[in-house]
């Protein structure tokens, strides 16, 4: 998925100073953004007060939208650098094409994981024949310095491991490991992504890694965490220092638990690129606009690639959160 802001602001992140060393409760409200086609998204990260959770640096939640009589999602070819994208669905399908030649339909609770590394381009759309409802999330993971230029790769996993409890919880491990159950998806920093389905009335406790910071995004239903209700489209940031997370479901709930070791590197994120300097971003932008081989070609998409917006007049600097 692409960041379609026509005037993307430089997003400056990094630094452990901004990470509470003890459990926190910070309710992050989404802001609306437009995606290709009829798809509107609620952007949780970056957020005004909280820009990363571990290496998770971008979280969009969309739907459920009734697209029975519409084309649905339509995101033309666009580039990425130095990040991974995660496509995650609760309803519907997304057809992924990329410059490695991948052509993959991603379905609910299947992992579509694209590592951009040095550079890749992709397009995403609803297949011509699609389910009536589309409901999902698009997430980005920042790559640490040692892996910025890793070779691009696309992974599709339809057989992710799950954990169930008698208390009405089913957890699917998207990335990382929970309670000894590990996702096969490739990660480059200590990271956690878990999909959680709760039935109404469920009261369940999940083990957490205390050195990680965590956040919970509610995709459907309402969950209570430490007594605080978190409704659809909201995300509760939980800080570090928790060894468990108790969840109460007032209704059937669909959640995403995101976590990771606080990401200490300072990064520059602009449009669909991550870099460490203004030069990294300028070079990636120029190479995309020149159709450089860095970003390859995508076969079979019926539409023109997305042009990059103009760079902002102010320089892009990699800085921490505390300016
Ligand atoms: Mn994308």
CSV table of C-alpha atoms and ligand atoms in Angstrom, one decimal:
chain,number,residue,atom,x,y,z
A,1,UNK,CA,0.0,0.0,0.0
A,2,UNK,CA,1.2,3.5,-0.7
A,3,UNK,CA,1.3,6.7,1.3
A,4,UNK,CA,-0.8,8.9,-1.0
A,5,UNK,CA,-0.5,12.1,0.9
A,6,UNK,CA,0.1,14.7,-1.8
A,7,UNK,CA,2.2,16.8,0.6
A,8,UNK,CA,3.8,14.2,2.9
A,9,UNK,CA,5.5,15.8,5.9
A,10,UNK,CA,8.9,14.5,6.9
A,11,UNK,CA,8.4,12.1,9.8
A,12,UNK,CA,11.3,12.1,12.3
A,13,UNK,CA,11.6,9.2,14.6
A,14,UNK,CA,13.8,7.3,16.9
A,15,UNK,CA,15.2,7.5,20.4
A,16,UNK,CA,14.5,5.6,23.6
A,17,UNK,CA,13.9,8.9,25.5
A,18,UNK,CA,10.3,8.9,24.3
A,19,UNK,CA,9.6,5.4,25.4
A,20,UNK,CA,8.1,5.1,28.9
A,21,UNK,CA,10.1,2.6,31.0
A,22,UNK,CA,6.9,1.5,32.7
A,23,UNK,CA,3.4,0.5,31.5
A,24,UNK,CA,1.5,3.3,29.9
A,25,UNK,CA,-2.0,3.9,28.6
A,26,UNK,CA,-2.0,6.3,25.6
A,27,UNK,CA,-5.0,6.2,23.4
A,28,UNK,CA,-4.0,7.0,19.8
A,29,UNK,CA,-6.8,8.4,17.7
A,30,UNK,CA,-6.7,7.7,13.9
A,31,UNK,CA,-6.6,10.4,11.2
A,32,UNK,CA,-8.3,9.8,8.0
A,33,UNK,CA,-6.3,9.4,4.8
A,34,UNK,CA,-7.2,8.5,1.3
A,35,UNK,CA,-6.0,5.4,-0.5
A,36,UNK,CA,-6.4,4.4,-4.1
A,37,UNK,CA,-9.9,3.6,-5.4
A,38,UNK,CA,-12.7,3.8,-2.9
A,39,UNK,CA,-10.6,3.0,0.1
A,40,UNK,CA,-10.4,5.4,3.0
A,41,UNK,CA,-7.9,4.5,5.8
A,42,UNK,CA,-7.5,5.4,9.4
A,43,UNK,CA,-3.9,6.1,10.1
A,44,UNK,CA,-2.7,5.2,13.6
A,45,UNK,CA,1.1,5.4,13.0
A,46,UNK,CA,2.7,7.8,12.6
A,47,UNK,CA,0.6,9.7,15.1
A,48,UNK,CA,1.1,13.1,16.6
A,49,UNK,CA,2.2,11.8,19.9
A,50,UNK,CA,3.6,8.4,19.0
A,51,UNK,CA,5.5,7.7,15.9
A,52,UNK,CA,6.8,4.1,16.3
A,53,UNK,CA,6.1,1.0,18.3
A,54,UNK,CA,9.3,-1.1,18.1
A,55,UNK,CA,10.2,-1.1,14.5
A,56,UNK,CA,6.5,-0.7,13.4
A,57,UNK,CA,6.4,2.7,11.8
A,58,UNK,CA,3.2,2.9,9.8
A,59,UNK,CA,-0.2,1.5,10.5
A,60,UNK,CA,-3.3,2.0,8.4
A,61,UNK,CA,-6.6,0.4,9.2
A,62,UNK,CA,-9.4,0.2,6.6
A,63,UNK,CA,-12.9,-1.0,6.4
A,64,UNK,CA,-15.0,-3.0,6.8
A,65,UNK,CA,-16.2,-1.5,3.5
A,66,UNK,CA,-18.9,-3.0,1.3
A,67,UNK,CA,-17.3,-3.1,-2.2
A,68,UNK,CA,-19.7,-5.6,-3.7
A,69,UNK,CA,-20.6,-3.2,-6.5
A,70,UNK,CA,-17.2,-1.4,-6.7
A,71,UNK,CA,-13.8,-2.1,-8.0
A,72,UNK,CA,-12.5,-1.8,-4.4
A,73,UNK,CA,-8.8,-1.2,-3.6
A,74,UNK,CA,-6.7,0.1,-6.5
A,75,UNK,CA,-3.1,1.2,-5.6
A,76,UNK,CA,-0.9,1.7,-8.7
A,77,UNK,CA,2.8,0.7,-8.8
A,78,UNK,CA,4.9,2.6,-6.3
A,79,UNK,CA,8.3,2.1,-4.7
A,80,UNK,CA,9.6,1.3,-1.3
A,81,UNK,CA,13.1,1.3,0.4
A,82,UNK,CA,14.5,0.1,3.7
A,83,UNK,CA,11.3,-1.2,5.1
A,84,UNK,CA,9.0,-4.2,5.1
A,85,UNK,CA,5.3,-4.1,4.4
A,86,UNK,CA,2.7,-6.4,6.0
A,87,UNK,CA,-0.7,-6.9,4.4
A,88,UNK,CA,-3.2,-8.2,6.9
A,89,UNK,CA,-6.9,-8.9,6.2
A,90,UNK,CA,-9.9,-9.8,8.2
A,91,UNK,CA,-12.3,-9.7,5.2
A,92,UNK,CA,-11.8,-9.8,1.5
A,93,UNK,CA,-8.7,-10.3,-0.7
A,94,UNK,CA,-5.8,-8.1,-2.0
A,95,UNK,CA,-4.0,-9.0,-5.2
A,96,UNK,CA,-0.3,-8.2,-4.8
A,97,UNK,CA,2.1,-7.7,-7.8
A,98,UNK,CA,5.7,-6.7,-7.4
A,99,UNK,CA,8.9,-6.1,-9.4
A,100,UNK,CA,10.2,-9.5,-8.5
A,101,UNK,CA,7.4,-11.0,-10.5
A,102,UNK,CA,5.3,-12.0,-7.5
A,103,UNK,CA,1.6,-12.3,-8.2
A,104,UNK,CA,-0.3,-13.3,-5.1
A,105,UNK,CA,-3.7,-13.1,-3.7
A,106,UNK,CA,-3.6,-12.5,0.0
A,107,UNK,CA,-6.6,-13.7,2.0
A,108,UNK,CA,-7.8,-13.2,5.6
A,109,UNK,CA,-5.2,-14.2,8.3
A,110,UNK,CA,-2.5,-14.9,5.6
A,111,UNK,CA,0.7,-13.0,5.8
A,112,UNK,CA,1.8,-10.9,2.8
A,113,UNK,CA,5.3,-9.7,3.8
A,114,UNK,CA,7.4,-7.7,1.4
A,115,UNK,CA,10.9,-6.7,2.3
A,116,UNK,CA,11.9,-3.7,0.2
A,117,UNK,CA,15.5,-3.6,1.3
A,118,UNK,CA,17.5,-1.8,-1.4
A,119,UNK,CA,14.4,-1.2,-3.5
A,120,UNK,CA,11.2,-2.7,-4.9
A,121,UNK,CA,8.0,-1.6,-6.4
A,122,UNK,CA,4.5,-3.1,-6.0
A,123,UNK,CA,0.8,-2.6,-6.8
A,124,UNK,CA,-2.2,-3.8,-4.8
A,125,UNK,CA,-5.8,-4.1,-5.9
A,126,UNK,CA,-9.0,-5.9,-5.1
A,127,UNK,CA,-9.2,-8.9,-7.5
A,128,UNK,CA,-11.9,-8.5,-10.2
A,129,UNK,CA,-13.9,-11.2,-8.5
A,130,UNK,CA,-13.9,-10.3,-4.8
A,131,UNK,CA,-15.8,-10.7,-1.6
A,132,UNK,CA,-18.4,-8.1,-0.6
A,133,UNK,CA,-16.5,-6.9,2.4
A,134,UNK,CA,-12.9,-5.5,2.6
A,135,UNK,CA,-11.4,-5.1,6.0
A,136,UNK,CA,-7.7,-5.0,6.8
A,137,UNK,CA,-4.6,-3.3,7.9
A,138,UNK,CA,-1.4,-2.2,6.1
A,139,UNK,CA,1.7,-2.0,8.3
A,140,UNK,CA,5.3,-1.0,7.7
A,141,UNK,CA,8.4,-2.2,9.7
A,142,UNK,CA,11.6,-0.1,9.5
A,143,UNK,CA,14.7,-2.0,8.7
A,144,UNK,CA,17.7,-1.5,11.0
A,145,UNK,CA,20.9,0.0,9.5
A,146,UNK,CA,22.6,-3.3,8.9
A,147,UNK,CA,19.8,-4.4,6.6
A,148,UNK,CA,18.8,-1.2,4.8
A,149,UNK,CA,20.1,-2.5,1.5
A,150,UNK,CA,19.2,-6.2,1.8
A,151,UNK,CA,17.9,-7.8,-1.3
A,152,UNK,CA,14.1,-7.4,-1.8
A,153,UNK,CA,11.9,-10.5,-1.2
A,154,UNK,CA,8.2,-11.3,-1.0
A,155,UNK,CA,6.9,-13.9,1.4
A,156,UNK,CA,3.4,-15.3,1.5
A,157,UNK,CA,2.4,-17.6,4.4
A,158,UNK,CA,-1.0,-19.1,4.5
A,159,UNK,CA,-0.2,-21.4,7.4
A,160,UNK,CA,0.7,-19.1,10.3
A,161,UNK,CA,0.8,-20.7,13.7
A,162,UNK,CA,-2.0,-20.1,16.2
A,163,UNK,CA,-2.5,-20.2,19.9
A,164,UNK,CA,-5.9,-20.8,21.4
A,165,UNK,CA,-7.2,-20.6,25.0
A,166,UNK,CA,-10.3,-22.0,26.6
A,167,UNK,CA,-11.2,-18.5,27.6
A,168,UNK,CA,-12.3,-17.6,24.1
A,169,UNK,CA,-9.1,-16.4,22.5
A,170,UNK,CA,-7.5,-17.3,19.2
A,171,UNK,CA,-4.1,-15.7,18.4
A,172,UNK,CA,-2.3,-15.9,15.1
A,173,UNK,CA,1.4,-15.1,15.2
A,174,UNK,CA,2.1,-12.8,12.3
A,175,UNK,CA,5.7,-11.9,13.1
A,176,UNK,CA,8.0,-12.8,15.9
A,177,UNK,CA,7.2,-15.2,18.7
A,178,UNK,CA,4.6,-15.6,21.5
A,179,UNK,CA,4.6,-18.2,24.2
A,180,UNK,CA,7.1,-20.4,22.2
A,181,UNK,CA,5.1,-20.2,19.0
A,182,UNK,CA,7.0,-18.5,16.2
A,183,UNK,CA,5.9,-17.0,12.8
A,184,UNK,CA,7.9,-18.2,9.8
A,185,UNK,CA,8.0,-14.5,8.5
A,186,UNK,CA,11.4,-12.9,8.3
A,187,UNK,CA,12.2,-10.2,10.8
A,188,UNK,CA,15.3,-8.0,11.1
A,189,UNK,CA,14.8,-6.6,14.7
A,190,UNK,CA,13.2,-8.0,17.8
A,191,UNK,CA,9.5,-7.6,16.8
A,192,UNK,CA,6.0,-9.0,17.5
A,193,UNK,CA,2.8,-8.9,15.5
A,194,UNK,CA,-0.2,-11.0,16.7
A,195,UNK,CA,-3.7,-11.1,15.5
A,196,UNK,CA,-6.2,-11.8,18.3
A,197,UNK,CA,-9.8,-12.9,17.9
A,198,UNK,CA,-11.8,-12.8,21.1
A,199,UNK,CA,-15.4,-14.1,21.6
A,200,UNK,CA,-17.9,-12.0,23.5
A,201,UNK,CA,-17.2,-12.4,27.3
A,202,UNK,CA,-13.7,-13.6,26.8
A,203,UNK,CA,-11.2,-12.8,29.6
A,204,UNK,CA,-7.7,-13.8,28.6
A,205,UNK,CA,-4.1,-13.0,29.5
A,206,UNK,CA,-1.3,-13.1,27.0
A,207,UNK,CA,2.4,-13.3,28.0
A,208,UNK,CA,4.5,-10.3,26.9
A,209,UNK,CA,8.2,-9.6,26.6
A,210,UNK,CA,8.9,-6.9,29.3
A,211,UNK,CA,11.7,-5.3,27.2
A,212,UNK,CA,9.4,-4.7,24.3
A,213,UNK,CA,7.0,-1.7,24.0
A,214,UNK,CA,3.5,-2.8,22.9
A,215,UNK,CA,0.3,-1.4,21.4
A,216,UNK,CA,-3.1,-2.9,20.6
A,217,UNK,CA,-5.2,-1.8,17.6
A,218,UNK,CA,-8.9,-2.7,17.7
A,219,UNK,CA,-10.1,-3.7,14.2
A,220,UNK,CA,-13.6,-4.7,15.3
A,221,UNK,CA,-15.6,-4.9,18.5
A,222,UNK,CA,-14.6,-3.3,21.8
A,223,UNK,CA,-11.9,-4.7,24.1
A,224,UNK,CA,-11.1,-3.5,27.6
A,225,UNK,CA,-7.5,-3.3,28.7
A,226,UNK,CA,-6.9,-2.4,32.4
A,227,UNK,CA,-10.5,-1.2,32.4
A,228,UNK,CA,-10.0,1.1,29.4
A,229,UNK,CA,-12.3,0.4,26.5
A,230,UNK,CA,-10.6,0.5,23.1
A,231,UNK,CA,-13.1,0.6,20.2
A,232,UNK,CA,-12.8,0.0,16.5
A,233,UNK,CA,-10.1,2.0,14.7
A,234,UNK,CA,-8.4,3.1,17.9
A,235,UNK,CA,-5.0,2.0,19.2
A,236,UNK,CA,-3.8,1.9,22.8
A,237,UNK,CA,-0.1,2.3,23.4
A,238,UNK,CA,1.0,0.3,26.4
A,239,UNK,CA,4.7,1.2,26.9
A,240,UNK,CA,7.4,-1.2,28.1
A,241,UNK,CA,7.7,-3.2,31.2
A,242,UNK,CA,4.7,-5.5,31.0
A,243,UNK,CA,5.0,-9.3,31.3
A,244,UNK,CA,1.4,-10.0,30.5
A,245,UNK,CA,-1.7,-8.4,28.9
A,246,UNK,CA,-5.2,-9.1,30.2
A,247,UNK,CA,-8.0,-8.6,27.7
A,248,UNK,CA,-11.7,-8.4,28.4
A,249,UNK,CA,-14.0,-8.7,25.4
A,250,UNK,CA,-17.4,-6.9,25.7
A,251,UNK,CA,-18.3,-8.2,22.3
A,252,UNK,CA,-16.6,-10.4,19.6
A,253,UNK,CA,-13.3,-8.6,18.9
A,254,UNK,CA,-10.6,-8.5,16.3
A,255,UNK,CA,-7.3,-7.0,17.5
A,256,UNK,CA,-3.8,-6.5,16.4
A,257,UNK,CA,-1.1,-6.6,19.1
A,258,UNK,CA,2.1,-4.9,17.9
A,259,UNK,CA,5.4,-4.8,19.8
A,260,UNK,CA,9.1,-4.7,19.6
A,261,UNK,CA,12.3,-3.5,21.1
A,262,UNK,CA,12.3,0.3,21.1
A,263,UNK,CA,13.9,1.3,17.8
A,264,UNK,CA,16.8,3.4,18.7
A,265,UNK,CA,18.0,4.5,15.3
A,266,UNK,CA,17.0,7.9,13.9
A,267,UNK,CA,15.4,7.5,10.5
A,268,UNK,CA,13.8,9.7,7.8
A,269,UNK,CA,10.5,8.6,6.4
A,270,UNK,CA,9.1,10.4,3.5
A,271,UNK,CA,6.4,9.3,1.1
A,272,UNK,CA,7.1,5.6,0.5
A,273,UNK,CA,10.8,5.7,1.4
A,274,UNK,CA,12.8,5.2,4.5
A,275,UNK,CA,16.4,6.4,4.7
A,276,UNK,CA,18.9,7.8,7.1
A,277,UNK,CA,19.5,11.1,5.4
A,278,UNK,CA,18.1,13.7,3.0
A,279,UNK,CA,20.4,12.2,0.4
A,280,UNK,CA,19.0,8.7,0.7
A,281,UNK,CA,15.5,10.1,0.1
A,282,UNK,CA,16.5,12.4,-2.8
A,283,UNK,CA,18.3,9.5,-4.5
A,284,UNK,CA,15.4,7.1,-4.1
A,285,UNK,CA,13.0,9.7,-5.4
A,286,UNK,CA,15.1,10.6,-8.4
A,287,UNK,CA,15.7,6.9,-9.3
A,288,UNK,CA,11.9,6.2,-9.1
A,289,UNK,CA,11.1,9.1,-11.3
A,290,UNK,CA,13.8,8.1,-13.8
A,291,UNK,CA,12.4,4.5,-13.9
A,292,UNK,CA,15.8,3.3,-12.7
A,293,UNK,CA,16.3,-0.5,-12.5
A,294,UNK,CA,16.5,-0.2,-8.7
A,295,UNK,CA,12.7,-0.4,-8.5
A,296,UNK,CA,12.3,-2.8,-11.4
A,297,UNK,CA,9.1,-3.2,-13.5
A,298,UNK,CA,5.6,-4.6,-12.7
A,299,UNK,CA,3.9,-6.7,-15.2
A,300,UNK,CA,0.1,-6.9,-15.7
A,301,UNK,CA,-1.1,-3.9,-13.8
A,302,UNK,CA,-3.6,-1.9,-15.8
A,303,UNK,CA,-2.5,1.6,-14.9
A,304,UNK,CA,0.4,4.1,-14.7
A,305,UNK,CA,2.9,4.1,-11.8
A,306,UNK,CA,2.4,6.7,-9.1
A,307,UNK,CA,4.7,9.7,-9.4
A,308,UNK,CA,6.5,10.8,-6.3
A,309,UNK,CA,5.4,14.2,-4.8
A,310,UNK,CA,7.7,17.1,-4.8
A,311,UNK,CA,10.2,17.2,-1.9
A,312,UNK,CA,9.4,19.7,0.8
A,313,UNK,CA,11.4,22.9,0.8
A,314,UNK,CA,12.9,22.3,4.3
A,315,UNK,CA,15.7,19.7,4.5
A,316,UNK,CA,14.8,16.2,5.8
A,317,UNK,CA,16.9,15.4,8.7
A,318,UNK,CA,17.2,12.1,10.7
A,319,UNK,CA,16.5,13.1,14.3
A,320,UNK,CA,15.1,11.6,17.4
A,321,UNK,CA,11.7,12.4,18.8
A,322,UNK,CA,13.1,14.9,21.2
A,323,UNK,CA,14.1,17.8,19.1
B,1,LIG,MN1,3.2,0.0,-0.7
